[in-house]
């Protein structure tokens, strides 16, 4: 069992930065693939980034490549999403998710545990 709590969301101007954190509880965090997804009003939940259990493999959606970076600290049971050069279209609720399989996946149905989400609003 893994419990996830996101933090770090807020209101930021276009071009600004935010760093999201996801604190995990449970003994299996270090062996969990972690992912960030987002959901804008009226839209499906979409993959943002994923990271392997070791941190050695990452995957970022094309829409955020070069602007967002996923990382993790297994000693702190925490995964991060550094978001730079934010755009109004990045406005969404951002969710952290954990997957109990070894491969990074961009499919939401492959993830077993979810946080409650944190709101990110980018003003233009």
PDB file of C-alpha atoms in Angstrom, residues 38 48-49 60 63-70 81-87 90 94:
ATOM      1  CA  UNK A  38      -2.629  16.498 -14.927  1.00  0.00           C
ATOM      2  CA  UNK A  48       3.114  14.562 -17.738  1.00  0.00           C
ATOM      3  CA  UNK A  49       6.193  12.625 -16.646  1.00  0.00           C
ATOM      4  CA  UNK A  60       8.295  13.370 -20.284  1.00  0.00           C
ATOM      5  CA  UNK A  63       4.167  19.158 -24.341  1.00  0.00           C
ATOM      6  CA  UNK A  64       6.482  19.635 -21.336  1.00  0.00           C
ATOM      7  CA  UNK A  65       9.866  18.449 -22.632  1.00  0.00           C
ATOM      8  CA  UNK A  66      12.559  20.998 -21.976  1.00  0.00           C
ATOM      9  CA  UNK A  67      10.402  22.784 -19.391  1.00  0.00           C
ATOM     10  CA  UNK A  68       9.475  20.173 -16.767  1.00  0.00           C
ATOM     11  CA  UNK A  69      11.774  17.724 -14.984  1.00  0.00           C
ATOM     12  CA  UNK A  70      10.769  14.770 -12.831  1.00  0.00           C
ATOM     13  CA  UNK A  81       8.193  17.866 -10.626  1.00  0.00           C
ATOM     14  CA  UNK A  82      10.197  20.983 -11.424  1.00  0.00           C
ATOM     15  CA  UNK A  83       8.149  23.159 -13.761  1.00  0.00           C
ATOM     16  CA  UNK A  84       9.847  26.057 -15.541  1.00  0.00           C
ATOM     17  CA  UNK A  85       8.678  28.492 -18.204  1.00  0.00           C
ATOM     18  CA  UNK A  86       5.073  27.789 -17.288  1.00  0.00           C
ATOM     19  CA  UNK A  87       2.339  28.565 -19.787  1.00  0.00           C
ATOM     20  CA  UNK A  90      -0.285  24.151 -18.054  1.00  0.00           C
ATOM     21  CA  UNK A  94      -1.637  17.804 -10.968  1.00  0.00           C
TER      22      UNK A  94
END
